[in-house]
PDB file of C-alpha atoms in Angstrom:
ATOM      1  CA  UNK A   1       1.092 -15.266 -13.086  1.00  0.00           C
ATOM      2  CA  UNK A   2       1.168 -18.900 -13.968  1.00  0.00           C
ATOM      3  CA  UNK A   3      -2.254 -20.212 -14.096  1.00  0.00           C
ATOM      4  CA  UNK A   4      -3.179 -24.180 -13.603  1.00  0.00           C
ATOM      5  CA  UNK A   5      -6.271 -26.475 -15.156  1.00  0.00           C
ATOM      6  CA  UNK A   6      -8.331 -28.312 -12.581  1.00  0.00           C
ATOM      7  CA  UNK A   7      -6.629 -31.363 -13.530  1.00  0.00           C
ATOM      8  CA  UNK A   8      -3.148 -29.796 -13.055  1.00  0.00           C
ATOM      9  CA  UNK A   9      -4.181 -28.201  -9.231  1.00  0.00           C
ATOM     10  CA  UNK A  10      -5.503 -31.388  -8.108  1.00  0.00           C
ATOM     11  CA  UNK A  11      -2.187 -33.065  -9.124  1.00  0.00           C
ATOM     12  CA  UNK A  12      -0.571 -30.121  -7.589  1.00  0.00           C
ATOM     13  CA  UNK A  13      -2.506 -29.903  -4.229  1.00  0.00           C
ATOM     14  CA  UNK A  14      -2.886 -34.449  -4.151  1.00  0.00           C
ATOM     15  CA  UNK A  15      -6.172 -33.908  -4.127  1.00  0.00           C
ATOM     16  CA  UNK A  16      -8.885 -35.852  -6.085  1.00  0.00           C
ATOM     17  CA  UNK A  17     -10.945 -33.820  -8.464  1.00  0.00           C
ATOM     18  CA  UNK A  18     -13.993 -33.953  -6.636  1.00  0.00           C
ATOM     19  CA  UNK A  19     -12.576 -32.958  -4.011  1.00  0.00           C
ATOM     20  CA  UNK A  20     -11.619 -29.964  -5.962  1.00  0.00           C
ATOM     21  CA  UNK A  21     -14.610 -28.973  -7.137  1.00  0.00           C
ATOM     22  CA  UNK A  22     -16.401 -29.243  -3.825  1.00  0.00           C
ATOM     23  CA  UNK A  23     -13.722 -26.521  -2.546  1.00  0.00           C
ATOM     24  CA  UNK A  24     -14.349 -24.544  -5.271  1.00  0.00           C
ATOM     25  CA  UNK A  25     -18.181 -24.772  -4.725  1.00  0.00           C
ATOM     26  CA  UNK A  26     -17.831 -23.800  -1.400  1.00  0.00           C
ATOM     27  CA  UNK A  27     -15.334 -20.755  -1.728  1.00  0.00           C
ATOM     28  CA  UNK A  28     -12.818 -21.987  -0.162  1.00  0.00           C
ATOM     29  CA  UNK A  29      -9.884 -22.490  -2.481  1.00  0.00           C
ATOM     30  CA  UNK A  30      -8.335 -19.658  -4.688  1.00  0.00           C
ATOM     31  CA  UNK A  31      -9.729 -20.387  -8.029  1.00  0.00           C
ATOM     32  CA  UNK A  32     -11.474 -18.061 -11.253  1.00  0.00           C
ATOM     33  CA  UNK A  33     -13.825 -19.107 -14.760  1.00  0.00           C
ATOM     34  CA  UNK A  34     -12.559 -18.194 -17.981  1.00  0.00           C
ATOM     35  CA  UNK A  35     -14.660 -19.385 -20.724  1.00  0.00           C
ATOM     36  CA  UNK A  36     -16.274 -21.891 -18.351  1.00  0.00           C
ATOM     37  CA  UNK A  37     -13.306 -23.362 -17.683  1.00  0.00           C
ATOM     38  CA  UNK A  38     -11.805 -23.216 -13.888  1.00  0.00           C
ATOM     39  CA  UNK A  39      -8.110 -22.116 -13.215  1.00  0.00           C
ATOM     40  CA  UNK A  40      -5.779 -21.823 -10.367  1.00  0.00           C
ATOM     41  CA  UNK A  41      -3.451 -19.180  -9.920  1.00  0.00           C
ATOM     42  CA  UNK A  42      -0.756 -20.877  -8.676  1.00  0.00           C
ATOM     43  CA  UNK A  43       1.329 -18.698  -6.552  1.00  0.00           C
ATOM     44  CA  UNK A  44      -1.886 -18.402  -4.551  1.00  0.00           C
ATOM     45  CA  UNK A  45      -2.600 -21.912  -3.877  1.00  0.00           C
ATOM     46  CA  UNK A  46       1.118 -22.101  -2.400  1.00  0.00           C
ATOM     47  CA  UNK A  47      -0.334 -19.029  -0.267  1.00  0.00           C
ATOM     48  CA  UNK A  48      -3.557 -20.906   0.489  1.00  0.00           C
ATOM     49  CA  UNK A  49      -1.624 -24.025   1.617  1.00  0.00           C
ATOM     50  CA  UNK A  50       0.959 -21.781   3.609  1.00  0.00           C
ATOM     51  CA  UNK A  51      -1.946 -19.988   5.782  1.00  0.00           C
ATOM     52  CA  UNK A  52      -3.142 -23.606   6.851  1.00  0.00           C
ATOM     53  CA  UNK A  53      -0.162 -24.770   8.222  1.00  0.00           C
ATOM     54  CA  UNK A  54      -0.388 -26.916  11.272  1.00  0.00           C
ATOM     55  CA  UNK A  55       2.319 -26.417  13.885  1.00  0.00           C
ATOM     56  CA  UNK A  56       3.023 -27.536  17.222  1.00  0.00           C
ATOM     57  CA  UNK A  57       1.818 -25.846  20.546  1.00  0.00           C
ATOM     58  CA  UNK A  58       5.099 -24.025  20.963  1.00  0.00           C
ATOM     59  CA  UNK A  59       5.054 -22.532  18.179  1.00  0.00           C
ATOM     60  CA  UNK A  60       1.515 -21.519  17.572  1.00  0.00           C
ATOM     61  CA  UNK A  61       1.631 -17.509  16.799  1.00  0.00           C
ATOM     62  CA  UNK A  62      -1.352 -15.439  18.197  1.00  0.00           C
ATOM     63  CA  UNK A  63      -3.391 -13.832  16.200  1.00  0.00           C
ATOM     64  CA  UNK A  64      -2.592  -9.947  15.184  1.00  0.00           C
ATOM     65  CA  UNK A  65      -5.612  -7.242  15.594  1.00  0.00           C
ATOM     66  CA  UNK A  66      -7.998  -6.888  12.402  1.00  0.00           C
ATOM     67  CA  UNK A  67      -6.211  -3.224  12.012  1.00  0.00           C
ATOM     68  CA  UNK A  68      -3.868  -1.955   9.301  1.00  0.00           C
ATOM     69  CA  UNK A  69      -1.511   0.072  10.406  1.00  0.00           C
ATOM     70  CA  UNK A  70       1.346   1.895   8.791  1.00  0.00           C
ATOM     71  CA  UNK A  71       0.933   5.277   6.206  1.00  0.00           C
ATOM     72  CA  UNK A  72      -2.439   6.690   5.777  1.00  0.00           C
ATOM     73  CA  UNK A  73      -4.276   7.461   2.738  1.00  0.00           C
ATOM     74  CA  UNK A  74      -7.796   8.616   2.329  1.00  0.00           C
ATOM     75  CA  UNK A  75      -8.930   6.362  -0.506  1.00  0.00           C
ATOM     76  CA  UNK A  76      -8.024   3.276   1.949  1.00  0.00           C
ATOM     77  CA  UNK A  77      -9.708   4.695   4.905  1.00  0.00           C
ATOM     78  CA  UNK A  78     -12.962   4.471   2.725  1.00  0.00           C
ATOM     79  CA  UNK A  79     -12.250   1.444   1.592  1.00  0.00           C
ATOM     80  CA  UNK A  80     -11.630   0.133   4.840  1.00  0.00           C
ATOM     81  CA  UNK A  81     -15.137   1.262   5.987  1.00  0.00           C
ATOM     82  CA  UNK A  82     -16.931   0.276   2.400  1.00  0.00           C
ATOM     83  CA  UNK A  83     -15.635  -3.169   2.105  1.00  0.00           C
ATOM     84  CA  UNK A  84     -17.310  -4.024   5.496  1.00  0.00           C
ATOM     85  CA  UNK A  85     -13.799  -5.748   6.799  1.00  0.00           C
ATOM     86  CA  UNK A  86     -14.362  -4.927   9.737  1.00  0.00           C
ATOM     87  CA  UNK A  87     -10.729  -3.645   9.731  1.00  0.00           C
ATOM     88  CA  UNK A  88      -9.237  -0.694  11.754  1.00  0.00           C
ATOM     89  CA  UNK A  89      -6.681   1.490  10.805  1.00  0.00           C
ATOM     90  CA  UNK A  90      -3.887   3.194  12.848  1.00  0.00           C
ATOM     91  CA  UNK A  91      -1.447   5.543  10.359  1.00  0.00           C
ATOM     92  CA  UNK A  92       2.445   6.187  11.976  1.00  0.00           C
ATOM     93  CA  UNK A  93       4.160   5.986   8.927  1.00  0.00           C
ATOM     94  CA  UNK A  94       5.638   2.865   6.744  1.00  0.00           C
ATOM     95  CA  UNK A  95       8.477   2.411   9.007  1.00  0.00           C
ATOM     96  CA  UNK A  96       6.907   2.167  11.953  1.00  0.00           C
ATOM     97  CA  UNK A  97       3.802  -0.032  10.600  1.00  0.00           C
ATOM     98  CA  UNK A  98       6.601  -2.271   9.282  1.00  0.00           C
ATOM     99  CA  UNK A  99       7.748  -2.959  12.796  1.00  0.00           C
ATOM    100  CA  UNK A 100       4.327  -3.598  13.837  1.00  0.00           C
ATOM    101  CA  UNK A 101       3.505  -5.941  11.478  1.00  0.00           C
ATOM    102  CA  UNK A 102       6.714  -7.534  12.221  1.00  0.00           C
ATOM    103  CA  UNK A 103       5.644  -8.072  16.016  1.00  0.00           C
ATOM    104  CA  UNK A 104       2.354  -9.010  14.793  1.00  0.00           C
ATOM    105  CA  UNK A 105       0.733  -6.111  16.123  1.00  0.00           C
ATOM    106  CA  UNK A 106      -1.201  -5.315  12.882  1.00  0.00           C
ATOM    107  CA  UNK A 107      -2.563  -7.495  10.438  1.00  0.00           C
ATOM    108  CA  UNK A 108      -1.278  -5.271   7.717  1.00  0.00           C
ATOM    109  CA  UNK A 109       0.504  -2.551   6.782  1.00  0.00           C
ATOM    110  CA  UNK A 110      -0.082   0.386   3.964  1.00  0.00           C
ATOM    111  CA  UNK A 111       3.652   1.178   2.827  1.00  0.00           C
ATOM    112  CA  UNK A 112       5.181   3.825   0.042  1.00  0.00           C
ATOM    113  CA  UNK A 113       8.800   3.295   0.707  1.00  0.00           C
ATOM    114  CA  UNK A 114      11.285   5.286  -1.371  1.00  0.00           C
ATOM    115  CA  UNK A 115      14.893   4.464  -2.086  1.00  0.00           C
ATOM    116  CA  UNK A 116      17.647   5.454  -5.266  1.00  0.00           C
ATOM    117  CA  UNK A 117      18.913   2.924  -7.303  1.00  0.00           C
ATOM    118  CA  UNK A 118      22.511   2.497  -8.672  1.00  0.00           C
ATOM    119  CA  UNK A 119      21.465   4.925 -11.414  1.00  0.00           C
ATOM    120  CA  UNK A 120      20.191   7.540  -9.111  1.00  0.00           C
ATOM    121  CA  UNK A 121      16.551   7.425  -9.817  1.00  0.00           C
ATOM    122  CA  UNK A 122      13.726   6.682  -7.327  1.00  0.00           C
ATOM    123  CA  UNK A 123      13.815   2.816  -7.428  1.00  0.00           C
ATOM    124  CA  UNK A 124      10.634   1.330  -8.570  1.00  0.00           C
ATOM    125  CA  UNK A 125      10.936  -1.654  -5.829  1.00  0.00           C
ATOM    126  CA  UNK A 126      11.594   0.136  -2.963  1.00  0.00           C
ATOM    127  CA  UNK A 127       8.933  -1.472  -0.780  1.00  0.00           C
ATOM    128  CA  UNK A 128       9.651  -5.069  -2.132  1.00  0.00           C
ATOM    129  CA  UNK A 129      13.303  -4.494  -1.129  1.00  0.00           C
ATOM    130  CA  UNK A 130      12.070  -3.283   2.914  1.00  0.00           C
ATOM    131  CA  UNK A 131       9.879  -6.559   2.808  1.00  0.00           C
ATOM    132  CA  UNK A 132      12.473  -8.333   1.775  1.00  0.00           C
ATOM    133  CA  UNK A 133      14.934  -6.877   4.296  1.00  0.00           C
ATOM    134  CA  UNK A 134      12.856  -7.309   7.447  1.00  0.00           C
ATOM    135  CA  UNK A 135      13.760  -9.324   9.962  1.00  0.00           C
ATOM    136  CA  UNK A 136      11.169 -12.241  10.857  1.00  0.00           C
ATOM    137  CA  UNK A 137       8.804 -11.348   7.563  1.00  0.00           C
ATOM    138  CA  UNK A 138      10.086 -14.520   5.801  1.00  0.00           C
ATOM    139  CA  UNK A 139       6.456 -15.382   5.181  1.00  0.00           C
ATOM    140  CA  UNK A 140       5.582 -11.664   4.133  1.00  0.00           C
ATOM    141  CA  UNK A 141       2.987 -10.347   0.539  1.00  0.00           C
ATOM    142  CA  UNK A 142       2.931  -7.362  -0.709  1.00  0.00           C
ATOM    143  CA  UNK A 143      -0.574  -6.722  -2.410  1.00  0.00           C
ATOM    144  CA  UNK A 144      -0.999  -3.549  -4.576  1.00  0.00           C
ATOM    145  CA  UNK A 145      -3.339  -1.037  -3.458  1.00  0.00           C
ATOM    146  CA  UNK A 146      -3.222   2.007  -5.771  1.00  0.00           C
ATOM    147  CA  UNK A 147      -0.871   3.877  -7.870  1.00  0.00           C
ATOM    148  CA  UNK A 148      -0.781   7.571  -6.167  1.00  0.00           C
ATOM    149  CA  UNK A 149       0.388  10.968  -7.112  1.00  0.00           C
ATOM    150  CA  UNK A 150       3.061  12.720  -4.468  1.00  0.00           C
ATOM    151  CA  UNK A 151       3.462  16.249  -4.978  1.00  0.00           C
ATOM    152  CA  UNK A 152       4.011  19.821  -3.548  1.00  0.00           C
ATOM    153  CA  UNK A 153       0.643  20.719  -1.393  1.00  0.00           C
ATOM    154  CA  UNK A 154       0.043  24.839  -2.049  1.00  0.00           C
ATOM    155  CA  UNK A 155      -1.609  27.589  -1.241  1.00  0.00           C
ATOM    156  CA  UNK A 156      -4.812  28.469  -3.434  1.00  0.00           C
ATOM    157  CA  UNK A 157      -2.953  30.470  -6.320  1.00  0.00           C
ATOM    158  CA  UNK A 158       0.297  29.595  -5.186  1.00  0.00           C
ATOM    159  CA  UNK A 159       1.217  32.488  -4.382  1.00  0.00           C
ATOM    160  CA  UNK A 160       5.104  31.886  -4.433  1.00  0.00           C
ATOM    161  CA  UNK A 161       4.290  30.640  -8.431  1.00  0.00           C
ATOM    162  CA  UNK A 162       6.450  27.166  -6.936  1.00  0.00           C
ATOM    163  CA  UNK A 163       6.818  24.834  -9.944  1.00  0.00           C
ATOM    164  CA  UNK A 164       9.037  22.224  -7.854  1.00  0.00           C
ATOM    165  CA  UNK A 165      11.656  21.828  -5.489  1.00  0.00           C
ATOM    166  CA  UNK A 166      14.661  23.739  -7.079  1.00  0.00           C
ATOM    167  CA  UNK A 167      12.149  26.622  -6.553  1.00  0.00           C
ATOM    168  CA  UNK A 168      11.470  25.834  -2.846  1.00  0.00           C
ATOM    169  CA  UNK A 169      15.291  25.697  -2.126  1.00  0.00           C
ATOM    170  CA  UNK A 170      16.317  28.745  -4.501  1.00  0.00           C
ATOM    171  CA  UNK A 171      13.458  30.885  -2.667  1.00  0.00           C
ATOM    172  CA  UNK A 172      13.680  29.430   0.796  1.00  0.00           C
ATOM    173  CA  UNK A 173      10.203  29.320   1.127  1.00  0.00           C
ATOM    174  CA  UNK A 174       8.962  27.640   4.036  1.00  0.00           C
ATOM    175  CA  UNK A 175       8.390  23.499   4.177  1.00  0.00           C
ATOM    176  CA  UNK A 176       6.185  21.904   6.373  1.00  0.00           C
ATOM    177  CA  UNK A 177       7.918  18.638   7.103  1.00  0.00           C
ATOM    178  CA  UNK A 178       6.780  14.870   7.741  1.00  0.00           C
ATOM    179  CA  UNK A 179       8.004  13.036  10.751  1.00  0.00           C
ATOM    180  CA  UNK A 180      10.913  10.819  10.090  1.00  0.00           C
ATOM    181  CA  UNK A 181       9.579   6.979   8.921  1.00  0.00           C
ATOM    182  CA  UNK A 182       7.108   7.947   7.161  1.00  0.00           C
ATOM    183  CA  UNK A 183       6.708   7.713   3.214  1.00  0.00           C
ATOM    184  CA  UNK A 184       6.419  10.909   2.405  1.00  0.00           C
ATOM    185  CA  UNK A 185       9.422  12.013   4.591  1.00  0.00           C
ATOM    186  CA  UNK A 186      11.857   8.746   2.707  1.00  0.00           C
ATOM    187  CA  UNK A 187      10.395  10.616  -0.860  1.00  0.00           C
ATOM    188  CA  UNK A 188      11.519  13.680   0.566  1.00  0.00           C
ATOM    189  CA  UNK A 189      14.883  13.248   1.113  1.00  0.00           C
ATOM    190  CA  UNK A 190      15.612  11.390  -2.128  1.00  0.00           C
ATOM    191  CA  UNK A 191      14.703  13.964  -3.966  1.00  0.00           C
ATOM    192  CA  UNK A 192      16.548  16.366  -2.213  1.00  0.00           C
ATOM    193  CA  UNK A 193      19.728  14.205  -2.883  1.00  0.00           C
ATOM    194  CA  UNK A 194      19.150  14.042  -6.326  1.00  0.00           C
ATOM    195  CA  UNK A 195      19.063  17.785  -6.242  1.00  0.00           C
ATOM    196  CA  UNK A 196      22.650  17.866  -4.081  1.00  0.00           C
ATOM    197  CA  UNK A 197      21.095  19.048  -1.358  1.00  0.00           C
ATOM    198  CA  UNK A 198      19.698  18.001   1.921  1.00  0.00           C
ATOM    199  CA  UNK A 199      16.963  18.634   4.763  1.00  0.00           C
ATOM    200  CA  UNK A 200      19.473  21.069   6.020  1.00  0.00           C
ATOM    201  CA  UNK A 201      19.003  22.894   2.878  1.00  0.00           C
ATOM    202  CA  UNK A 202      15.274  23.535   3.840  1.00  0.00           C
ATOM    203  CA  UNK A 203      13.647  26.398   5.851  1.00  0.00           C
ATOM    204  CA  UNK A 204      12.019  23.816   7.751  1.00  0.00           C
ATOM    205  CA  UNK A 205       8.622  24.215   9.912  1.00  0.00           C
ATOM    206  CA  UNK A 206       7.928  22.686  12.795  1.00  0.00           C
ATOM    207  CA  UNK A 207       6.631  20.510  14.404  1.00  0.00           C
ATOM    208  CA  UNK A 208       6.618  17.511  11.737  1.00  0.00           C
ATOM    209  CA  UNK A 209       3.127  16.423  10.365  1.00  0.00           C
ATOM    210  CA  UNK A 210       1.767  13.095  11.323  1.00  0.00           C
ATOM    211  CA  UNK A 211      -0.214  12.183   8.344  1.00  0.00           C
ATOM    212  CA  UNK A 212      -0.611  13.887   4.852  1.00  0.00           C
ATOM    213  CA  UNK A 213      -4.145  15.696   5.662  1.00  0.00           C
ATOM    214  CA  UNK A 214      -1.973  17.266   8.828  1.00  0.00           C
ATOM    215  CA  UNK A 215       0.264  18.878   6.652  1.00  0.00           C
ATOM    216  CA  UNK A 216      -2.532  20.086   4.100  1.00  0.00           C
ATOM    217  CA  UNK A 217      -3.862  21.869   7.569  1.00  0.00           C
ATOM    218  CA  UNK A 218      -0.719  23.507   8.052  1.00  0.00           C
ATOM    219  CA  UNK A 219      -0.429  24.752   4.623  1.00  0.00           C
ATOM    220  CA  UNK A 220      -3.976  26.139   4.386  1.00  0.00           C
ATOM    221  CA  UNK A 221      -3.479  28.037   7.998  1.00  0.00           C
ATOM    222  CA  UNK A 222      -0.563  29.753   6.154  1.00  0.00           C
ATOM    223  CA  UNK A 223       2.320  28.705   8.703  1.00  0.00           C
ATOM    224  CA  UNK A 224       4.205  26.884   5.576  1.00  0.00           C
ATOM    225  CA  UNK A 225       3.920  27.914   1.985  1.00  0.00           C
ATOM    226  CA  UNK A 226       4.276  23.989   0.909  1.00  0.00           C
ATOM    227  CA  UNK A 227       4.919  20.652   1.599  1.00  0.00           C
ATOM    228  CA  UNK A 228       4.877  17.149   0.328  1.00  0.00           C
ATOM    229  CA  UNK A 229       1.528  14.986   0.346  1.00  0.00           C
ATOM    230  CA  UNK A 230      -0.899  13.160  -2.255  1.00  0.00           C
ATOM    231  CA  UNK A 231      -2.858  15.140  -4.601  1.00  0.00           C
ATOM    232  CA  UNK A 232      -5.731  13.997  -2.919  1.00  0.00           C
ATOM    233  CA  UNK A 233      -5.047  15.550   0.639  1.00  0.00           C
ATOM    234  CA  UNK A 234      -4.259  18.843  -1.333  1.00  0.00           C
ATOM    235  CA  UNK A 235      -7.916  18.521  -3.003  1.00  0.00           C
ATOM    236  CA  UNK A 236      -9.447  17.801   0.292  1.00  0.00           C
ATOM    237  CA  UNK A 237      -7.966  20.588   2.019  1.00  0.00           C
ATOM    238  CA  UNK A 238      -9.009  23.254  -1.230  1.00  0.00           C
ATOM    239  CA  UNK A 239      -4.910  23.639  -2.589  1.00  0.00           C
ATOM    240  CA  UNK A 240      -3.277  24.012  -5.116  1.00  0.00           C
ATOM    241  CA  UNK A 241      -0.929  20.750  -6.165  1.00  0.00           C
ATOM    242  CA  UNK A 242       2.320  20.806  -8.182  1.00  0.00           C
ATOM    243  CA  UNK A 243       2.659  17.187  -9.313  1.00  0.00           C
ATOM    244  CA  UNK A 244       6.191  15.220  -8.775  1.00  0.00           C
ATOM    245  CA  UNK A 245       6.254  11.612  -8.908  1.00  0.00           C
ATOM    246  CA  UNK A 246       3.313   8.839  -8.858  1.00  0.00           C
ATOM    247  CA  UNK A 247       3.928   5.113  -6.416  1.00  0.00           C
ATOM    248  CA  UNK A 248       3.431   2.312  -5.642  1.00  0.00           C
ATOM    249  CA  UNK A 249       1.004   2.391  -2.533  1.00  0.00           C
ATOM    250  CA  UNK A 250       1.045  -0.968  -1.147  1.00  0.00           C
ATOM    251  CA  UNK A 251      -0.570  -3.585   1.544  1.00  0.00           C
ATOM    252  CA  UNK A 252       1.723  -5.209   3.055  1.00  0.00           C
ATOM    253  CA  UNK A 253       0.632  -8.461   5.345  1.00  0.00           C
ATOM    254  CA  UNK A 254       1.888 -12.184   6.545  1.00  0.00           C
ATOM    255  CA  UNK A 255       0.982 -15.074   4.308  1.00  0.00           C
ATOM    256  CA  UNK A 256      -1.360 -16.415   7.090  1.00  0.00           C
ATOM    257  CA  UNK A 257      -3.207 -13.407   6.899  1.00  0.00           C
ATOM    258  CA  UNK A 258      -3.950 -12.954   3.437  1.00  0.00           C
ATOM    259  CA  UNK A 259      -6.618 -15.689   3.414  1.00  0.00           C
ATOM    260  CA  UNK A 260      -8.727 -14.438   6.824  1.00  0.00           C
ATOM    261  CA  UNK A 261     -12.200 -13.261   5.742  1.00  0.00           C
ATOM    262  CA  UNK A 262     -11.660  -9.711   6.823  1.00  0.00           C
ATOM    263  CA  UNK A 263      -8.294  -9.321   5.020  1.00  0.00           C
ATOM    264  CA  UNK A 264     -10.460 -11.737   1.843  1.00  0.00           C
ATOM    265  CA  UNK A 265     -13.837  -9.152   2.337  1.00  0.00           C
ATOM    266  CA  UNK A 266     -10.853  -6.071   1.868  1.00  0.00           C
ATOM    267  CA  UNK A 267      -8.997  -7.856  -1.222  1.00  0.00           C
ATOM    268  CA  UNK A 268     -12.397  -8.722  -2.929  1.00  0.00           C
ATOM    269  CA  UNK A 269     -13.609  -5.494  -2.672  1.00  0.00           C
ATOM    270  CA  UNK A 270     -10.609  -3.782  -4.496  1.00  0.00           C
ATOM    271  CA  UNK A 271     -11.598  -5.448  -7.927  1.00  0.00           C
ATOM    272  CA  UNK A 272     -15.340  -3.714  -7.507  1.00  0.00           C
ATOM    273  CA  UNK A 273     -15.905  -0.267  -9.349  1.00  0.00           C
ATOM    274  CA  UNK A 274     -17.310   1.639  -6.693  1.00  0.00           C
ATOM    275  CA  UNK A 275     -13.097   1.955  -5.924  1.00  0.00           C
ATOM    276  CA  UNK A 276     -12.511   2.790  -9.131  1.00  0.00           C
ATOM    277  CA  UNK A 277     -15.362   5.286  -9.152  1.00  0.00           C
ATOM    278  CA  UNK A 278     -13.951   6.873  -5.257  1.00  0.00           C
ATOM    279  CA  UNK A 279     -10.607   7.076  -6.569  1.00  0.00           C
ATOM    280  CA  UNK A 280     -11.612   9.445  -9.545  1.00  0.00           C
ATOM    281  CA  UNK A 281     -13.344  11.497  -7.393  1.00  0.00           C
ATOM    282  CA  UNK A 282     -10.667  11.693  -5.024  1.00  0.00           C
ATOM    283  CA  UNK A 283      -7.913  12.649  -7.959  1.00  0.00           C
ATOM    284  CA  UNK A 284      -4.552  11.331  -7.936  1.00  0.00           C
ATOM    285  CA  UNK A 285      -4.820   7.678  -8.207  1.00  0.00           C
ATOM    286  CA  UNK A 286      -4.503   5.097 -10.463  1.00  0.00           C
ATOM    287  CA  UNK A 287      -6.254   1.761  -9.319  1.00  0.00           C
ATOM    288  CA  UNK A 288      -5.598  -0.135 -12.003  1.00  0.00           C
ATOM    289  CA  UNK A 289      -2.785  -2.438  -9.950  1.00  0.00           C
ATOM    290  CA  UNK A 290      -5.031  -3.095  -7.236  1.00  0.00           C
ATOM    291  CA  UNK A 291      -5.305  -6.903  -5.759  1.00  0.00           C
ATOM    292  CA  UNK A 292      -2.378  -7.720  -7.619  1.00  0.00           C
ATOM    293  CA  UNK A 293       0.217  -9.445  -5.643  1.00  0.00           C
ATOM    294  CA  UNK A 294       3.854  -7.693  -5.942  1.00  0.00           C
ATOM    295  CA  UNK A 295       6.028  -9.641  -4.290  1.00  0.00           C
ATOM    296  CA  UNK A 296       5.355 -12.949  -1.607  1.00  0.00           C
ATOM    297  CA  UNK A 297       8.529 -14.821   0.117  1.00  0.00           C
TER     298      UNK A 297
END
């Protein structure tokens, strides 16, 4: 991230100095002290210009709900209720939170998209790449949550000693499944292609699980023997967790919205260490990314 001296911004911005400084007193401009020095991270003031953009009565763009919709993920639930934002949360999967965001009925959007790259391995920019995709998100940011660990959800003792998904195919043991759009679902199926195999391949149960905590339910009530979902639904729900891949687990959001004060009171509070603290007593996460900005159009 490039980083600008006060002299530099206010050249930047055509703003006097003062000026400057009496945005920076006030909070109001993207800024940080090093050494008692101010900087300016400069993607952010392009950000912080975009979200004050003044356009003409046709074109003026209502407001989208203080809710984030898309996957959902215990760590940001509490978050969402710790940081005082104010913000709701409504979890139907990446996909569909994507399209919400899209028609601006959410002011964000908690994504894990999975894809393959050319090589064959889960692709590390999979949710930059759906951002980037999206039709009328040409003013999108992807912030960085957490890093999260996906994984097999078990019975206590795993009883069917499962050590991974060869396993689950070669034994037919029974998978509760996600509903189609949702993260866990995309991560799913990749790995099953890597493996040569397919959803067809599974002794499937059904209905599909809404969210990851749903399928932990099924799995302890002993109607599936596994399923995919974070280590942290499988500690909530008293399983046993074989460990497959950690991801990116990302906000997604227009550039307008990044700077209102619920979306700011959200952001701010991801640098605090009460979230670091949460996340290692949740297990599975890795917060160390969070706040940072991934990707911006």
């Amino acid at each position: 991230m490039e980083f600008l001296t006060t002299s530099e911004a206010a050249d930047y911005l055509r703003l006097g100095e003062r000026k400057l400084y009496e945005l920076v007193t006030n909070g109001a401009i993207p800024c940080t002290k090093v050494t008692g020095k101010w900087l300016f991270p400069r993607h952010e003031l392009d950000l912080w210009v975009l979200s004050g953009l003044a356009r003409p009565a046709g074109m003026l763009t209502a407001e989208p709900p203080p809710v984030v919709g898309g996957s959902q993920d215990e760590l940001l639930d509490w978050s969402l209720r710790e940081s005082g934002s104010g913000l709701g949360s409504m979890s139907e999967g990446s996909v569909r939170g994507l399209e919400r965001l899209q028609r601006d009925e959410v002011m964000a959007v908690a994504v894990h998209f999975h894809s393959l790259d050319a090589s064959g391995n889960l692709a590390s920019d999979a949710s930059v790449t759906a951002l980037r995709d999206a039709p009328d998100l040409h003013d999108a940011v992807l912030v960085a949550f957490v890093r999260r660990e996906q994984g097999l959800v078990l019975p206590p003792g795993n009883p069917k000693r499962l050590r991974g998904l060869s396993d689950v195919l070669a034994l037919g043991a029974r998978m509760a499944m996600r509903q189609q759009g949702t993260g866990a679902q995309m991560l799913l199926d990749m790995l099953l292609t890597r493996a040569g195999a397919s959803a067809r391949d599974l002794r499937r149960v059904d209905p599909p699980a809404l969210t990851g905590p749903d399928l932990a339910e099924i799995v302890r009530a002993g109607q599936a023997d596994c399923g995919v979902a974070t280590r942290a639904a499988a500690r909530s729900a008293g399983l046993d967790f074989v460990p497959l891949v950690w991801e990116n687990f990302d906000l997604a959001m227009r550039q307008r919205s990044y700077f209102r004060p619920a979306m700011q009171a959200l952001i701010r509070f991801l640098s605090e260490r009460r979230l670091r603290q949460r996340a290692e007593e949740l297990t599975g996460y890795d917060p160390s990314p969070a706040g940072q900005i991934r990707f911006a159009a």
